[in-house]
mmCIF file of C-alpha atoms and ligand atoms in Angstrom:
data_model
loop_
_atom_site.group_PDB
_atom_site.id
_atom_site.type_symbol
_atom_site.label_atom_id
_atom_site.label_comp_id
_atom_site.label_asym_id
_atom_site.label_seq_id
_atom_site.Cartn_x
_atom_site.Cartn_y
_atom_site.Cartn_z
ATOM 1 C CA MET A 48 21.478 -28.137 17.382
ATOM 2 C CA ARG A 49 18.462 -26.100 16.343
ATOM 3 C CA GLY A 50 19.995 -23.003 17.858
ATOM 4 C CA PHE A 51 23.090 -23.602 15.774
ATOM 5 C CA PHE A 52 21.054 -23.743 12.562
ATOM 6 C CA THR A 53 19.210 -20.572 13.469
ATOM 7 C CA ALA A 54 22.493 -18.795 14.100
ATOM 8 C CA VAL A 55 23.833 -19.970 10.740
ATOM 9 C CA ALA A 56 20.557 -18.956 9.152
ATOM 10 C CA LEU A 57 20.689 -15.448 10.506
ATOM 11 C CA PHE A 58 24.312 -15.079 9.538
ATOM 12 C CA CYS A 59 23.532 -16.133 5.964
ATOM 13 C CA VAL A 60 20.617 -13.760 5.610
ATOM 14 C CA GLN A 61 22.680 -10.924 7.037
ATOM 15 C CA ALA A 62 25.549 -11.673 4.733
ATOM 16 C CA PHE A 63 23.297 -11.683 1.700
ATOM 17 C CA ALA A 64 21.365 -8.648 2.713
ATOM 18 C CA GLY A 65 24.055 -6.011 2.512
ATOM 19 C CA ILE A 66 22.181 -4.142 -0.136
ATOM 20 C CA SER A 67 22.624 -0.603 -1.229
ATOM 21 C CA TYR A 68 19.157 0.642 -2.014
ATOM 22 C CA ALA A 69 20.574 4.038 -2.774
ATOM 23 C CA ASP A 70 21.856 2.744 -6.099
ATOM 24 C CA SER A 71 19.920 4.856 -8.543
ATOM 25 C CA ARG A 72 20.100 2.169 -11.192
ATOM 26 C CA LEU A 73 17.742 0.144 -9.065
ATOM 27 C CA TYR A 74 14.965 2.680 -9.338
ATOM 28 C CA GLY A 75 12.266 2.017 -11.861
ATOM 29 C CA ASP A 76 13.710 -1.242 -13.097
ATOM 30 C CA PRO A 77 14.722 -2.838 -9.850
ATOM 31 C CA THR A 78 15.341 -6.236 -11.379
ATOM 32 C CA ALA A 79 18.023 -4.996 -13.732
ATOM 33 C CA GLY A 80 21.320 -6.580 -12.904
ATOM 34 C CA VAL A 81 20.335 -7.679 -9.440
ATOM 35 C CA ASN A 82 21.525 -11.015 -8.209
ATOM 36 C CA LEU A 83 18.987 -13.160 -6.522
ATOM 37 C CA VAL A 84 19.814 -15.821 -4.053
ATOM 38 C CA ALA A 85 16.982 -17.928 -2.860
ATOM 39 C CA SER A 86 17.126 -18.768 0.751
ATOM 40 C CA ASN A 87 16.794 -22.384 1.579
ATOM 41 C CA SER A 88 14.535 -23.031 4.546
ATOM 42 C CA ALA A 89 17.074 -25.411 6.084
ATOM 43 C CA VAL A 90 19.735 -22.776 5.919
ATOM 44 C CA SER A 91 18.125 -19.475 6.594
ATOM 45 C CA GLY A 92 14.979 -20.236 8.527
ATOM 46 C CA LEU A 93 13.000 -18.365 5.900
ATOM 47 C CA SER A 94 10.683 -20.281 3.643
ATOM 48 C CA ARG A 95 12.223 -21.343 0.349
ATOM 49 C CA ASP A 96 9.767 -19.051 -1.416
ATOM 50 C CA VAL A 97 11.431 -16.040 0.078
ATOM 51 C CA VAL A 98 14.154 -14.687 -2.111
ATOM 52 C CA VAL A 99 16.906 -12.706 -0.498
ATOM 53 C CA HIS A 100 18.333 -9.810 -2.418
ATOM 54 C CA THR A 101 22.092 -9.621 -2.627
ATOM 55 C CA ASP A 102 24.445 -6.820 -3.303
ATOM 56 C CA ARG A 103 24.714 -6.434 -7.065
ATOM 57 C CA ARG A 104 28.494 -6.587 -6.790
ATOM 58 C CA ALA A 105 28.349 -9.932 -5.023
ATOM 59 C CA PRO A 106 29.007 -13.051 -7.100
ATOM 60 C CA VAL A 107 25.912 -14.818 -8.359
ATOM 61 C CA LYS A 108 25.253 -17.885 -6.263
ATOM 62 C CA ASN A 109 22.598 -19.176 -8.507
ATOM 63 C CA GLU A 110 22.632 -22.838 -7.629
ATOM 64 C CA ARG A 111 19.699 -22.222 -5.361
ATOM 65 C CA VAL A 112 17.933 -19.528 -7.313
ATOM 66 C CA THR A 113 14.228 -19.911 -7.472
ATOM 67 C CA TYR A 114 12.181 -17.313 -9.192
ATOM 68 C CA ALA A 115 9.406 -17.446 -6.725
ATOM 69 C CA ARG A 116 7.172 -15.068 -8.534
ATOM 70 C CA GLY A 117 7.256 -15.869 -12.208
ATOM 71 C CA GLY A 118 9.117 -14.465 -15.165
ATOM 72 C CA SER A 119 12.679 -15.080 -16.195
ATOM 73 C CA LYS A 120 13.840 -11.989 -14.334
ATOM 74 C CA GLY A 121 12.331 -13.158 -11.094
ATOM 75 C CA PHE A 122 11.295 -10.867 -8.299
ATOM 76 C CA ILE A 123 13.296 -9.368 -5.553
ATOM 77 C CA SER A 124 10.732 -8.139 -3.074
ATOM 78 C CA GLN A 125 8.230 -10.144 -1.063
ATOM 79 C CA PRO A 126 5.119 -8.990 0.757
ATOM 80 C CA VAL A 127 4.650 -11.242 3.795
ATOM 81 C CA GLY A 128 1.551 -11.361 6.004
ATOM 82 C CA SER A 129 -1.517 -9.152 5.806
ATOM 83 C CA TYR A 130 -1.836 -5.461 4.995
ATOM 84 C CA SER A 131 -2.102 -4.656 8.708
ATOM 85 C CA ASN A 132 0.215 -7.305 10.136
ATOM 86 C CA GLY A 133 3.230 -8.214 8.076
ATOM 87 C CA CYS A 134 6.481 -7.023 6.595
ATOM 88 C CA LEU A 135 8.180 -6.300 3.314
ATOM 89 C CA ILE A 136 11.237 -8.320 2.451
ATOM 90 C CA ASN A 137 13.711 -6.518 0.193
ATOM 91 C CA GLY A 138 11.542 -3.433 -0.176
ATOM 92 C CA ILE A 139 12.423 -1.264 -3.167
ATOM 93 C CA GLN A 140 12.656 2.485 -2.840
ATOM 94 C CA ALA A 141 10.547 4.621 -5.152
ATOM 95 C CA ASN A 142 12.379 6.901 -7.514
ATOM 96 C CA PRO A 143 12.927 10.379 -6.073
ATOM 97 C CA ASN A 144 13.592 11.664 -9.604
ATOM 98 C CA ALA A 145 10.674 10.104 -11.456
ATOM 99 C CA GLN A 146 9.312 11.926 -14.451
ATOM 100 C CA HIS A 147 5.627 11.918 -13.572
ATOM 101 C CA TYR A 148 5.513 11.493 -9.816
ATOM 102 C CA GLN A 149 7.127 13.144 -6.821
ATOM 103 C CA LEU A 150 7.756 11.790 -3.349
ATOM 104 C CA TYR A 151 6.041 13.789 -0.634
ATOM 105 C CA HIS A 152 7.849 14.061 2.724
ATOM 106 C CA PRO A 153 10.844 11.981 1.656
ATOM 107 C CA GLN A 154 12.464 12.811 4.993
ATOM 108 C CA ASN A 155 10.121 10.277 6.623
ATOM 109 C CA ASN A 156 11.696 7.458 4.615
ATOM 110 C CA ARG A 157 8.393 5.740 3.908
ATOM 111 C CA HIS A 158 8.656 5.252 0.174
ATOM 112 C CA TYR A 159 9.451 1.558 -0.060
ATOM 113 C CA GLY A 160 7.261 -0.960 -1.806
ATOM 114 C CA ASP A 161 6.933 -4.318 -3.452
ATOM 115 C CA ILE A 162 8.037 -4.369 -7.076
ATOM 116 C CA THR A 163 4.389 -4.445 -8.160
ATOM 117 C CA LEU A 164 3.773 -1.162 -6.347
ATOM 118 C CA LEU A 165 6.762 0.456 -8.017
ATOM 119 C CA ASN A 166 5.516 -0.720 -11.393
ATOM 120 C CA PHE A 167 2.041 0.558 -10.565
ATOM 121 C CA LEU A 168 3.433 4.012 -9.753
ATOM 122 C CA ASP A 169 5.223 4.119 -13.082
ATOM 123 C CA ARG A 170 2.240 3.155 -15.194
ATOM 124 C CA TYR A 171 -0.269 5.104 -13.113
ATOM 125 C CA SER A 172 1.696 8.336 -13.160
ATOM 126 C CA LYS A 173 2.131 8.033 -16.923
ATOM 127 C CA ALA A 174 -1.599 7.415 -17.433
ATOM 128 C CA VAL A 175 -2.540 10.328 -15.199
ATOM 129 C CA HIS A 176 -0.103 12.615 -16.977
ATOM 130 C CA LYS A 177 -1.647 11.623 -20.302
ATOM 131 C CA ALA A 178 -5.035 12.596 -18.886
ATOM 132 C CA GLY A 179 -3.764 16.149 -18.378
ATOM 133 C CA ILE A 180 -2.659 15.990 -14.738
ATOM 134 C CA GLU A 181 0.847 17.301 -14.352
ATOM 135 C CA SER A 182 2.188 14.974 -11.700
ATOM 136 C CA VAL A 183 1.296 12.477 -8.983
ATOM 137 C CA LEU A 184 2.238 13.367 -5.409
ATOM 138 C CA VAL A 185 3.134 10.129 -3.677
ATOM 139 C CA GLY A 186 2.568 10.064 0.090
ATOM 140 C CA ASP A 187 3.419 7.234 2.451
ATOM 141 C CA MET A 188 4.086 3.766 1.103
ATOM 142 C CA SER A 189 5.871 1.331 3.452
ATOM 143 C CA SER A 190 8.959 1.695 5.530
ATOM 144 C CA ARG A 191 12.230 0.001 4.614
ATOM 145 C CA TYR A 192 11.328 -3.396 6.068
ATOM 146 C CA GLY A 193 7.563 -2.893 6.080
ATOM 147 C CA GLY A 194 5.836 -3.777 9.349
ATOM 148 C CA PRO A 195 4.030 -1.412 11.687
ATOM 149 C CA PHE A 196 4.957 2.258 11.826
ATOM 150 C CA ASN A 197 5.905 3.962 15.056
ATOM 151 C CA LYS A 198 3.314 6.626 14.170
ATOM 152 C CA GLY A 199 0.266 6.522 11.899
ATOM 153 C CA HIS A 200 -1.181 3.826 9.613
ATOM 154 C CA ALA A 201 -2.619 0.499 10.660
ATOM 155 C CA SER A 202 -1.877 -0.937 7.222
ATOM 156 C CA HIS A 203 0.903 -0.023 4.748
ATOM 157 C CA GLN A 204 2.901 -2.928 6.215
ATOM 158 C CA ILE A 205 3.674 -5.151 3.219
ATOM 159 C CA GLY A 206 4.594 -2.783 0.409
ATOM 160 C CA LEU A 207 1.272 -2.894 -1.416
ATOM 161 C CA ASP A 208 -0.353 0.291 -0.052
ATOM 162 C CA VAL A 209 0.289 3.854 -1.166
ATOM 163 C CA ASP A 210 -1.285 7.171 -0.205
ATOM 164 C CA ILE A 211 -1.658 9.519 -3.143
ATOM 165 C CA GLU A 212 -2.115 13.142 -2.189
ATOM 166 C CA PHE A 213 -4.785 15.221 -3.871
ATOM 167 C CA SER A 214 -2.660 17.538 -5.964
ATOM 168 C CA LEU A 215 -2.619 18.150 -9.703
ATOM 169 C CA ARG A 216 0.628 20.059 -10.067
ATOM 170 C CA ARG A 217 4.282 19.344 -9.656
ATOM 171 C CA LEU A 218 5.501 20.963 -6.462
ATOM 172 C CA PRO A 219 8.715 22.933 -6.176
ATOM 173 C CA LYS A 220 11.304 20.789 -4.411
ATOM 174 C CA SER A 221 11.222 22.963 -1.292
ATOM 175 C CA LYS A 222 7.556 22.125 -0.740
ATOM 176 C CA LEU A 223 8.081 18.371 -0.818
ATOM 177 C CA THR A 224 9.435 18.378 2.700
ATOM 178 C CA THR A 225 6.881 20.750 4.242
ATOM 179 C CA LYS A 226 3.339 20.067 5.391
ATOM 180 C CA GLY A 227 0.039 21.344 4.036
ATOM 181 C CA ASN A 228 0.691 21.155 0.300
ATOM 182 C CA ALA A 229 -2.047 18.699 -0.613
ATOM 183 C CA VAL A 230 -5.523 19.938 -1.556
ATOM 184 C CA LEU A 231 -8.469 19.441 0.803
ATOM 185 C CA LEU A 232 -11.497 18.235 -1.178
ATOM 186 C CA VAL A 233 -14.110 17.914 1.553
ATOM 187 C CA ASP A 234 -16.235 20.419 3.439
ATOM 188 C CA ARG A 235 -16.306 18.570 6.723
ATOM 189 C CA GLY A 236 -19.169 20.613 8.169
ATOM 190 C CA ALA A 237 -21.458 20.086 5.197
ATOM 191 C CA MET A 238 -20.287 16.515 4.656
ATOM 192 C CA THR A 239 -19.893 17.132 0.921
ATOM 193 C CA VAL A 240 -17.023 17.798 -1.432
ATOM 194 C CA ASN A 241 -15.922 21.438 -1.527
ATOM 195 C CA GLN A 242 -15.249 23.776 -4.461
ATOM 196 C CA ASN A 243 -11.786 22.255 -4.969
ATOM 197 C CA PHE A 244 -13.226 18.970 -6.207
ATOM 198 C CA ASN A 245 -13.366 18.728 -9.987
ATOM 199 C CA ARG A 246 -13.326 16.357 -12.936
ATOM 200 C CA LYS A 247 -9.545 15.965 -12.775
ATOM 201 C CA TYR A 248 -9.725 14.415 -9.310
ATOM 202 C CA TYR A 249 -12.515 12.160 -10.553
ATOM 203 C CA ASP A 250 -10.302 11.032 -13.432
ATOM 204 C CA MET A 251 -7.362 10.548 -11.092
ATOM 205 C CA LEU A 252 -9.406 8.158 -8.951
ATOM 206 C CA MET A 253 -11.037 6.325 -11.831
ATOM 207 C CA ILE A 254 -7.728 5.731 -13.617
ATOM 208 C CA ALA A 255 -6.466 4.063 -10.435
ATOM 209 C CA ALA A 256 -9.705 2.072 -10.036
ATOM 210 C CA ARG A 257 -9.456 0.734 -13.579
ATOM 211 C CA ASP A 258 -5.959 -0.629 -12.992
ATOM 212 C CA PRO A 259 -6.274 -4.420 -12.819
ATOM 213 C CA GLU A 260 -3.709 -4.698 -9.991
ATOM 214 C CA VAL A 261 -5.646 -2.297 -7.773
ATOM 215 C CA GLU A 262 -7.903 -4.021 -5.291
ATOM 216 C CA ARG A 263 -9.247 -1.128 -3.232
ATOM 217 C CA ILE A 264 -9.077 2.622 -2.972
ATOM 218 C CA PHE A 265 -10.080 4.435 0.212
ATOM 219 C CA VAL A 266 -11.614 7.901 -0.026
ATOM 220 C CA ASN A 267 -13.705 10.118 2.196
ATOM 221 C CA PRO A 268 -17.420 9.156 1.934
ATOM 222 C CA ALA A 269 -18.248 12.651 0.593
ATOM 223 C CA ILE A 270 -15.885 12.040 -2.333
ATOM 224 C CA LYS A 271 -17.471 8.667 -3.040
ATOM 225 C CA VAL A 272 -20.915 10.287 -3.128
ATOM 226 C CA ALA A 273 -19.679 12.948 -5.561
ATOM 227 C CA MET A 274 -18.154 10.263 -7.763
ATOM 228 C CA CYS A 275 -21.411 8.332 -7.873
ATOM 229 C CA ASP A 276 -23.203 11.520 -8.955
ATOM 230 C CA MET A 277 -20.678 12.055 -11.741
ATOM 231 C CA THR A 278 -20.815 8.511 -13.108
ATOM 232 C CA LYS A 279 -23.513 8.047 -15.689
ATOM 233 C CA ASP A 280 -22.569 4.713 -17.255
ATOM 234 C CA GLU A 281 -23.558 1.646 -15.208
ATOM 235 C CA ARG A 282 -20.638 -0.258 -16.732
ATOM 236 C CA GLU A 283 -18.390 1.836 -14.467
ATOM 237 C CA GLN A 284 -20.015 0.415 -11.338
ATOM 238 C CA PRO A 285 -17.456 -2.396 -10.779
ATOM 239 C CA PHE A 286 -14.706 0.252 -10.749
ATOM 240 C CA LEU A 287 -16.684 2.477 -8.405
ATOM 241 C CA ARG A 288 -16.991 -0.575 -6.156
ATOM 242 C CA LYS A 289 -13.248 -0.582 -5.637
ATOM 243 C CA ILE A 290 -13.507 2.977 -4.305
ATOM 244 C CA ARG A 291 -14.350 2.427 -0.649
ATOM 245 C CA PRO A 292 -15.692 5.124 1.680
ATOM 246 C CA TRP A 293 -13.598 5.518 4.826
ATOM 247 C CA HIS A 294 -12.857 8.061 7.555
ATOM 248 C CA GLY A 295 -10.428 10.871 6.741
ATOM 249 C CA HIS A 296 -8.967 10.575 3.256
ATOM 250 C CA ALA A 297 -10.007 14.127 2.381
ATOM 251 C CA GLU A 298 -6.553 15.277 1.247
ATOM 252 C CA HIS A 299 -5.307 11.971 -0.078
ATOM 253 C CA PHE A 300 -6.591 8.641 -1.295
ATOM 254 C CA HIS A 301 -5.180 5.278 -0.425
ATOM 255 C CA VAL A 302 -4.497 2.700 -3.127
ATOM 256 C CA ARG A 303 -4.158 -0.948 -2.170
ATOM 257 C CA LEU A 304 -2.871 -3.523 -4.621
ATOM 258 C CA LYS A 305 -3.862 -7.183 -4.734
ATOM 259 C CA CYS A 306 -1.498 -9.808 -3.405
ATOM 260 C CA PRO A 307 0.714 -10.369 -6.464
ATOM 261 C CA ALA A 308 0.549 -13.747 -8.184
ATOM 262 C CA GLY A 309 3.100 -16.074 -6.647
ATOM 263 C CA ALA A 310 3.496 -14.046 -3.441
ATOM 264 C CA VAL A 311 2.709 -17.098 -1.364
ATOM 265 C CA HIS A 312 3.062 -15.408 2.025
ATOM 266 C CA CYS A 313 0.809 -12.474 1.202
ATOM 267 C CA VAL A 314 -2.550 -12.751 2.984
ATOM 268 C CA LYS A 315 -5.467 -11.783 0.771
ATOM 269 C CA GLN A 316 -8.252 -9.552 1.982
ATOM 270 C CA ASP A 317 -11.917 -10.512 1.567
ATOM 271 C CA ARG A 318 -13.723 -8.767 -1.256
ATOM 272 C CA PRO A 319 -16.201 -6.065 -0.308
ATOM 273 C CA GLU A 320 -19.836 -7.179 -0.339
ATOM 274 C CA PRO A 321 -21.234 -6.913 -3.859
ATOM 275 C CA ARG A 322 -23.413 -4.027 -5.029
ATOM 276 C CA TYR A 323 -25.124 -3.950 -8.396
ATOM 277 C CA SER A 324 -25.794 -0.345 -9.330
ATOM 278 C CA ILE A 325 -24.414 3.144 -8.981
ATOM 279 C CA ALA A 326 -27.471 4.035 -6.880
ATOM 280 C CA GLN A 327 -26.528 1.291 -4.398
ATOM 281 C CA GLU A 328 -22.952 2.544 -4.305
ATOM 282 C CA LYS A 329 -24.211 6.010 -3.448
ATOM 283 C CA GLU A 330 -26.595 4.703 -0.816
ATOM 284 C CA GLU A 331 -23.748 2.871 0.906
ATOM 285 C CA ALA A 332 -21.554 5.989 0.909
ATOM 286 C CA LEU A 333 -24.394 8.136 2.257
ATOM 287 C CA SER A 334 -24.928 5.690 5.121
ATOM 288 C CA TRP A 335 -21.652 6.986 6.575
ATOM 289 C CA PHE A 336 -23.423 10.240 7.370
ATOM 290 C CA GLU A 337 -26.382 8.728 9.155
ATOM 291 C CA PRO A 338 -26.470 9.267 12.884
ATOM 292 C CA LYS A 339 -25.237 6.224 14.772
ATOM 293 C CA LYS A 340 -28.046 3.966 15.953
ATOM 294 C CA GLU A 341 -28.447 3.985 19.688
ATOM 295 C CA VAL A 342 -27.696 0.683 21.317
ATOM 296 C CA LYS A 343 -29.850 -0.229 24.296
ATOM 297 C CA PRO A 344 -27.811 -0.917 27.437
ATOM 298 C CA VAL A 345 -29.436 -4.383 27.665
ATOM 299 C CA ASP A 346 -28.250 -5.282 24.140
ATOM 300 C CA LEU A 347 -24.819 -3.940 24.901
ATOM 301 C CA ALA A 348 -24.541 -6.143 27.996
ATOM 302 C CA SER A 349 -25.613 -9.257 26.086
ATOM 303 C CA ARG A 350 -23.144 -8.391 23.324
ATOM 304 C CA VAL A 351 -20.315 -8.241 25.821
ATOM 305 C CA LEU A 352 -21.351 -11.596 27.253
ATOM 306 C CA THR A 353 -21.620 -13.386 23.917
ATOM 307 C CA ALA A 354 -18.720 -11.740 22.111
ATOM 308 C CA LYS A 355 -15.867 -14.121 21.373
ATOM 309 C CA PRO A 356 -12.462 -12.704 22.139
ATOM 310 C CA LYS A 357 -10.629 -11.860 18.929
ATOM 311 C CA PRO A 358 -7.555 -14.017 18.458
ATOM 312 C CA LYS A 359 -4.459 -11.870 18.838
ATOM 313 C CA MET A 360 -2.504 -11.916 15.617
ATOM 314 C CA GLY A 361 1.154 -12.407 16.176
ATOM 315 C CA PHE A 362 3.805 -10.957 13.896
ATOM 316 C CA PRO A 363 4.344 -13.565 11.129
ATOM 317 C CA ASP A 364 7.313 -15.874 11.797
ATOM 318 C CA GLN A 365 8.905 -15.095 8.444
ATOM 319 C CA CYS A 366 8.855 -11.431 9.404
ATOM 320 C CA SER A 367 10.361 -12.033 12.851
ATOM 321 C CA ILE A 368 13.248 -13.916 11.276
ATOM 322 C CA TYR A 369 13.741 -11.228 8.660
ATOM 323 C CA TYR A 370 13.693 -8.439 11.257
ATOM 324 C CA GLN A 371 16.168 -10.265 13.444
ATOM 325 C CA SER A 372 18.449 -10.845 10.507
ATOM 326 C CA MET A 373 18.308 -7.150 9.617
ATOM 327 C CA ASN A 374 18.800 -6.199 13.255
ATOM 328 C CA VAL A 375 15.637 -4.161 13.427
ATOM 329 C CA LYS A 376 13.000 -4.065 16.114
ATOM 330 C CA VAL A 377 9.270 -4.188 15.492
ATOM 331 C CA PRO A 378 8.005 -0.704 16.401
ATOM 332 C CA GLU A 379 5.157 -0.307 18.868
ATOM 333 C CA LYS A 380 1.915 0.469 17.087
ATOM 334 C CA LYS A 381 0.442 3.934 17.514
ATOM 335 C CA ARG A 382 -2.244 4.091 14.880
ATOM 336 C CA THR A 383 -3.697 7.357 13.656
ATOM 337 C CA ARG A 384 -4.217 6.867 9.927
ATOM 338 C CA ARG A 385 -5.242 3.945 7.738
HETATM 339 ZN ZN1 LIG B 547 -3.101 5.052 3.621
#
């Protein structure tokens, strides 16, 4: 009997999910004119909080509509799971013809996000443009259904992460599909920023950090150090705190949004440990350049003996059902980039 319900469930989800994301009217204002049909857990196997996006030409079956995430318009996308183990239901494609941002390497088809990420890109690119930066070059977001990538990125799985390339100008269209068009800001040998780093990049990062939806930003530690040196007002420290030093991130920075309100299946990340001054921020970033402490073989052996095995995180059930219904396989993870 259960098998029967699952089969019905998958059929229903599939039937509802025949969506054309290529419809340009969906870009920017993805809620406009879109019918929402809430799945019912008894029918589809998905939780009742998960809203399935229907073809806009399909009749509205609104007897079961629930606007899971606030507002009379409702929401059509759903981040499910954690940033590094989850999926994106009804991901929305970023606008390839946006006024103030461009999509870098669109051929990779990694420019899908939750509605909150799309809205962030709109307001962020406008704010950055106002600050005198011509355009935002948007790198990888999530893939169509979220989840792990076959190559690169441990996170970027639930439509709330975006890589923004270091670039201040609008690129000619021909350069959007080729490599090497972002600007390198770090002298890796000297472990400092290089001559390319300037106030505009600082502003670019701080505008993102001040956005209330932004939870974290990952940059190379050398960039974080430079930013601490440039920040004179201690009131900026909470925003600097969001800017986290991490490996790589010398040609792009990574913006991560909070789990949106009402996204009940989105797994929050712990906050970074608090710091209270710009000097402490700088100290933390500089610690990335300290030589690694040697571990005595005796300590190492005792660590191995006492270490608890990490529980293996399975792919969230909601995601497995969604993937099955969309007829897609979970790619094998080959991580190279955050
Ligand atoms: Zn990233």
